[in-house]
Amino acid sequence: MKKITAPKKQKKWVSWNKNVQHPYETIVKVTKEQELIKAVSKHDSVRVFGNRFSSSDICAGTRALIDITTYDKIVRINMQTKEVTIQSGATLEKLLNVVRASGWCIPCLPDIDKVTVGGALATGTHGTNGYILAKYVSKFRMIHADGTVHEYTEEDDEIEAVRLSLGMLGVISEVTFKCESDYKLHLKEEPMKDKDWVNNLDLYLATYDFVRVLWLPHTNHGYVILGMKVANDFKLEEKAYPSYLKHRRKTSQMLYKKASKKPRFTVRANKILYHLFFTPKKEHLGSLYDATVTKSRAGTMELAEWTVDYTKFKTLFAELKEKLDDKANNAYAHIPMDVRFLKKDGVWLSNAYNADVVTMGCVCRNAEAADAYEAFDLIEEVFLKYDGKPHWAKRFKAKNKELSKMYPKWNEFEAIRKQLDPKGKFLNEYLKRLFVK
Ligand SMILES: Cc1cc2nc3c(=O)[nH]c(=O)nc-3n(C[C@H](O)[C@H](O)[C@H](O)COP(=O)(O)OP(=O)(O)OC[C@H]3O[C@@H](n4cnc5c(N)ncnc54)[C@H](O)[C@@H]3O)c2cc1C
């Protein structure tokens, strides 16, 4: 990704992993909707940012920026309809604590709770086995480029454009989530040979309520996590696991530092990590939030993620594995590559629009060395061959030419975007390359 570094004296916006940097003139910090409306109306070129976790260049790059992280109150809890309304700058953590205290859940959660609600929704953030998070929203309150406020409910056709809009249709002000009753998951985790987990996917998805595979490239294995919903009184005698297991991410970072100078060392590093951290079988019990969402991380990273139609996954996987293992490609991938499953939806820019899909994450644990991480390019090449789609918040090179063909509702989305933001107030240079030919 092209780094646009601000001259020393200029104010600089910096992403979480430092790989995206932009000069800016003004940052407006908001705590009230009126301030948000004023900030949007006043500036002719403006982006809003949350906790800056996105790897793609979608947050800044305009002279004016809106920091929404202090616009973070719980607005309403409706015990009858199981709905929670929250300001969009709140973290998922804050939302989920309220949801949980009410005895409810949002049934498909990402592997991070430090993101803002607005940032997660705007980019199609998703979890494992379910829909993208935005599918669980029943109402959006949005501020458009001209400063008008509009509420979108499930009665409005346009809600399927608003659910995932990269902040280009307007700034999300408040969001209402429709929750479900909370449940307990009984999770079993174990390593498995690639051919076994790949061949068993149909069965797993038909049988289990939670299916996630941490693929361990260059080791011939995946670490398979299967979960079943169980009654609230279900008991499990939890074993104590060796305490060194909690050092997986730190150990990975150390090993991959060496690999950034000598990419071939990744193969050895992955084998070491597999033997140390991914061979113990584990079993645990908890809510989806407690048992499957990572609460803290050892360091930053650069991420890519691609999605493909479920029916094409097995063939794609065989080709990807062969190409990553082929020394001639010099494309070695860090552990783990997160394999998850999404049900089809009707969200216009969703990667699961009209098709059940498999998503595969790709991580470079040395964020600063991401430009030289060949696996990003290789995974993109292979997924594009199978009509795959990139995660909007993560790293990819495809532009308007490729993207406009991937989404059947692309033109409809563009028509609404141009109608709501005719002067391109919410576009930065990166988004122009994706959306404006
Ligand atoms: C460690 C890690 C783990 C992750 N895990 C997952 C995962 O499991 N599943 C998944 O799908 N993704 C995952 N992601 C991606 C992550 O969910 C997105 O990058 C998300 O956008 C980050 O939220 P943020 O608050 O940092 O948003 P930012 O990165 O600050 O903003 C993202 C986008 O949202 C827009 N935006 C922010 N607030 C608003 C608003 N109020 N109105 C309109 N637009 C707005 C911004 O303009 C920008 O375009 C992960 C990322 C990291 C770094």
PDB file of C-alpha atoms and ligand atoms in Angstrom, residues 13 16 47-55 58-60 68 88-89 109-112 114-127 142 165-168 170-173 212 297 301 303 305 338 340 391 393-394 431, ligand 1:
ATOM      1  CA  TRP A  13      -3.439  10.957  10.875  1.00  0.00           C
ATOM      2  CA  TRP A  16      -3.584   1.568  14.208  1.00  0.00           C
ATOM      3  CA  ARG A  47     -14.042  11.460   6.349  1.00  0.00           C
ATOM      4  CA  VAL A  48     -15.048  10.021   9.701  1.00  0.00           C
ATOM      5  CA  PHE A  49     -12.887   7.550  11.594  1.00  0.00           C
ATOM      6  CA  GLY A  50     -13.409   5.142  14.477  1.00  0.00           C
ATOM      7  CA  ASN A  51     -10.615   3.217  16.184  1.00  0.00           C
ATOM      8  CA  ARG A  52      -8.425   3.209  13.002  1.00  0.00           C
ATOM      9  CA  PHE A  53      -8.093  -0.607  12.817  1.00  0.00           C
ATOM     10  CA  SER A  54      -8.702  -0.888   9.072  1.00  0.00           C
ATOM     11  CA  SER A  55      -5.753  -1.916   6.913  1.00  0.00           C
ATOM     12  CA  ILE A  58     -10.663   4.171   3.920  1.00  0.00           C
ATOM     13  CA  CYS A  59     -10.579   6.422   6.977  1.00  0.00           C
ATOM     14  CA  ALA A  60      -8.695   9.599   6.192  1.00  0.00           C
ATOM     15  CA  ILE A  68     -16.375   9.735  16.256  1.00  0.00           C
ATOM     16  CA  SER A  88     -21.934   4.772  16.367  1.00  0.00           C
ATOM     17  CA  GLY A  89     -18.623   5.725  18.019  1.00  0.00           C
ATOM     18  CA  LEU A 109     -19.277 -11.648  16.245  1.00  0.00           C
ATOM     19  CA  PRO A 110     -15.895 -10.661  14.806  1.00  0.00           C
ATOM     20  CA  ASP A 111     -12.623 -11.641  16.471  1.00  0.00           C
ATOM     21  CA  ILE A 112     -12.155  -8.161  17.937  1.00  0.00           C
ATOM     22  CA  LYS A 114     -12.246  -2.874  20.299  1.00  0.00           C
ATOM     23  CA  VAL A 115     -13.642  -1.664  16.967  1.00  0.00           C
ATOM     24  CA  THR A 116     -16.362   0.996  16.882  1.00  0.00           C
ATOM     25  CA  VAL A 117     -19.904   0.058  15.940  1.00  0.00           C
ATOM     26  CA  GLY A 118     -19.815   2.522  13.003  1.00  0.00           C
ATOM     27  CA  GLY A 119     -16.436   1.259  11.726  1.00  0.00           C
ATOM     28  CA  ALA A 120     -17.525  -2.365  11.943  1.00  0.00           C
ATOM     29  CA  LEU A 121     -20.809  -1.772  10.138  1.00  0.00           C
ATOM     30  CA  ALA A 122     -19.378   0.491   7.451  1.00  0.00           C
ATOM     31  CA  THR A 123     -16.928  -2.201   6.315  1.00  0.00           C
ATOM     32  CA  GLY A 124     -19.077  -5.358   6.378  1.00  0.00           C
ATOM     33  CA  THR A 125     -17.413  -6.747   9.485  1.00  0.00           C
ATOM     34  CA  HIS A 126     -18.570 -10.296  10.191  1.00  0.00           C
ATOM     35  CA  GLY A 127     -17.967 -13.264  12.431  1.00  0.00           C
ATOM     36  CA  MET A 142     -27.612   8.644   9.145  1.00  0.00           C
ATOM     37  CA  SER A 165     -21.477   1.802   2.730  1.00  0.00           C
ATOM     38  CA  LEU A 166     -17.879   2.587   3.770  1.00  0.00           C
ATOM     39  CA  GLY A 167     -19.057   5.949   5.086  1.00  0.00           C
ATOM     40  CA  MET A 168     -19.849   7.060   1.524  1.00  0.00           C
ATOM     41  CA  GLY A 170     -23.333   9.495   5.064  1.00  0.00           C
ATOM     42  CA  VAL A 171     -22.153   9.295   8.641  1.00  0.00           C
ATOM     43  CA  ILE A 172     -23.987   6.740  10.770  1.00  0.00           C
ATOM     44  CA  SER A 173     -25.221   8.509  13.887  1.00  0.00           C
ATOM     45  CA  ARG A 212     -14.133 -22.123  12.349  1.00  0.00           C
ATOM     46  CA  ARG A 297      -3.576  -8.585  21.282  1.00  0.00           C
ATOM     47  CA  MET A 301      -0.523  -6.646  12.130  1.00  0.00           C
ATOM     48  CA  LEU A 303      -4.604  -8.018   7.310  1.00  0.00           C
ATOM     49  CA  GLU A 305      -9.232 -11.279   3.719  1.00  0.00           C
ATOM     50  CA  ASP A 338      -8.799 -17.770   9.576  1.00  0.00           C
ATOM     51  CA  ARG A 340     -15.061 -18.755   8.457  1.00  0.00           C
ATOM     52  CA  HIS A 391     -12.889  -7.528   2.735  1.00  0.00           C
ATOM     53  CA  ALA A 393     -11.466  -2.935   5.553  1.00  0.00           C
ATOM     54  CA  LYS A 394      -8.440  -5.014   4.623  1.00  0.00           C
ATOM     55  CA  LEU A 431     -12.200   5.392  -2.560  1.00  0.00           C
TER      56      LEU A 431
HETATM   57  C1  LIG B   1      -7.049  -7.401  14.829  1.00  0.00           C
HETATM   58  C2  LIG B   1      -8.231  -7.227  13.927  1.00  0.00           C
HETATM   59  C3  LIG B   1      -9.230  -8.189  13.922  1.00  0.00           C
HETATM   60  C4  LIG B   1     -10.322  -8.044  13.058  1.00  0.00           C
HETATM   61  N1  LIG B   1     -11.282  -9.007  13.043  1.00  0.00           N
HETATM   62  C5  LIG B   1     -12.278  -8.944  12.138  1.00  0.00           C
HETATM   63  C6  LIG B   1     -13.244  -9.986  12.041  1.00  0.00           C
HETATM   64  O1  LIG B   1     -13.216 -10.950  12.817  1.00  0.00           O
HETATM   65  N2  LIG B   1     -14.183  -9.886  11.074  1.00  0.00           N
HETATM   66  C7  LIG B   1     -14.230  -8.841  10.207  1.00  0.00           C
HETATM   67  O2  LIG B   1     -15.091  -8.833   9.335  1.00  0.00           O
HETATM   68  N3  LIG B   1     -13.356  -7.813  10.311  1.00  0.00           N
HETATM   69  C8  LIG B   1     -12.388  -7.846  11.250  1.00  0.00           C
HETATM   70  N4  LIG B   1     -11.492  -6.816  11.335  1.00  0.00           N
HETATM   71  C9  LIG B   1     -11.714  -5.597  10.523  1.00  0.00           C
HETATM   72  C10 LIG B   1     -12.385  -4.506  11.370  1.00  0.00           C
HETATM   73  O3  LIG B   1     -13.626  -4.957  11.840  1.00  0.00           O
HETATM   74  C11 LIG B   1     -12.586  -3.236  10.520  1.00  0.00           C
HETATM   75  O4  LIG B   1     -11.322  -2.755  10.151  1.00  0.00           O
HETATM   76  C12 LIG B   1     -13.360  -2.133  11.251  1.00  0.00           C
HETATM   77  O5  LIG B   1     -13.714  -1.153  10.325  1.00  0.00           O
HETATM   78  C13 LIG B   1     -12.536  -1.494  12.348  1.00  0.00           C
HETATM   79  O6  LIG B   1     -13.337  -0.603  13.110  1.00  0.00           O
HETATM   80  P1  LIG B   1     -12.753   0.822  13.513  1.00  0.00           P
HETATM   81  O7  LIG B   1     -13.574   1.392  14.590  1.00  0.00           O
HETATM   82  O8  LIG B   1     -11.305   0.736  13.753  1.00  0.00           O
HETATM   83  O9  LIG B   1     -13.063   1.591  12.146  1.00  0.00           O
HETATM   84  P2  LIG B   1     -12.062   2.501  11.287  1.00  0.00           P
HETATM   85  O10 LIG B   1     -10.983   1.650  10.745  1.00  0.00           O
HETATM   86  O11 LIG B   1     -11.691   3.704  12.053  1.00  0.00           O
HETATM   87  O12 LIG B   1     -13.047   2.930  10.091  1.00  0.00           O
HETATM   88  C14 LIG B   1     -13.420   1.991   9.118  1.00  0.00           C
HETATM   89  C15 LIG B   1     -14.361   2.628   8.105  1.00  0.00           C
HETATM   90  O13 LIG B   1     -15.596   2.925   8.717  1.00  0.00           O
HETATM   91  C16 LIG B   1     -15.953   4.279   8.449  1.00  0.00           C
HETATM   92  N5  LIG B   1     -16.711   4.740   9.602  1.00  0.00           N
HETATM   93  C17 LIG B   1     -16.325   4.720  10.909  1.00  0.00           C
HETATM   94  N6  LIG B   1     -17.325   5.208  11.670  1.00  0.00           N
HETATM   95  C18 LIG B   1     -18.333   5.531  10.843  1.00  0.00           C
HETATM   96  C19 LIG B   1     -19.630   6.079  11.025  1.00  0.00           C
HETATM   97  N7  LIG B   1     -20.101   6.416  12.229  1.00  0.00           N
HETATM   98  N8  LIG B   1     -20.414   6.303   9.948  1.00  0.00           N
HETATM   99  C20 LIG B   1     -19.970   5.987   8.705  1.00  0.00           C
HETATM  100  N9  LIG B   1     -18.748   5.455   8.474  1.00  0.00           N
HETATM  101  C21 LIG B   1     -17.957   5.232   9.520  1.00  0.00           C
HETATM  102  C22 LIG B   1     -14.629   5.008   8.255  1.00  0.00           C
HETATM  103  O14 LIG B   1     -14.776   6.172   7.487  1.00  0.00           O
HETATM  104  C23 LIG B   1     -13.841   3.948   7.499  1.00  0.00           C
HETATM  105  O15 LIG B   1     -14.209   3.980   6.155  1.00  0.00           O
HETATM  106  C24 LIG B   1     -10.407  -6.917  12.188  1.00  0.00           C
HETATM  107  C25 LIG B   1      -9.396  -5.955  12.207  1.00  0.00           C
HETATM  108  C26 LIG B   1      -8.311  -6.103  13.072  1.00  0.00           C
HETATM  109  C27 LIG B   1      -7.224  -5.081  13.056  1.00  0.00           C
END
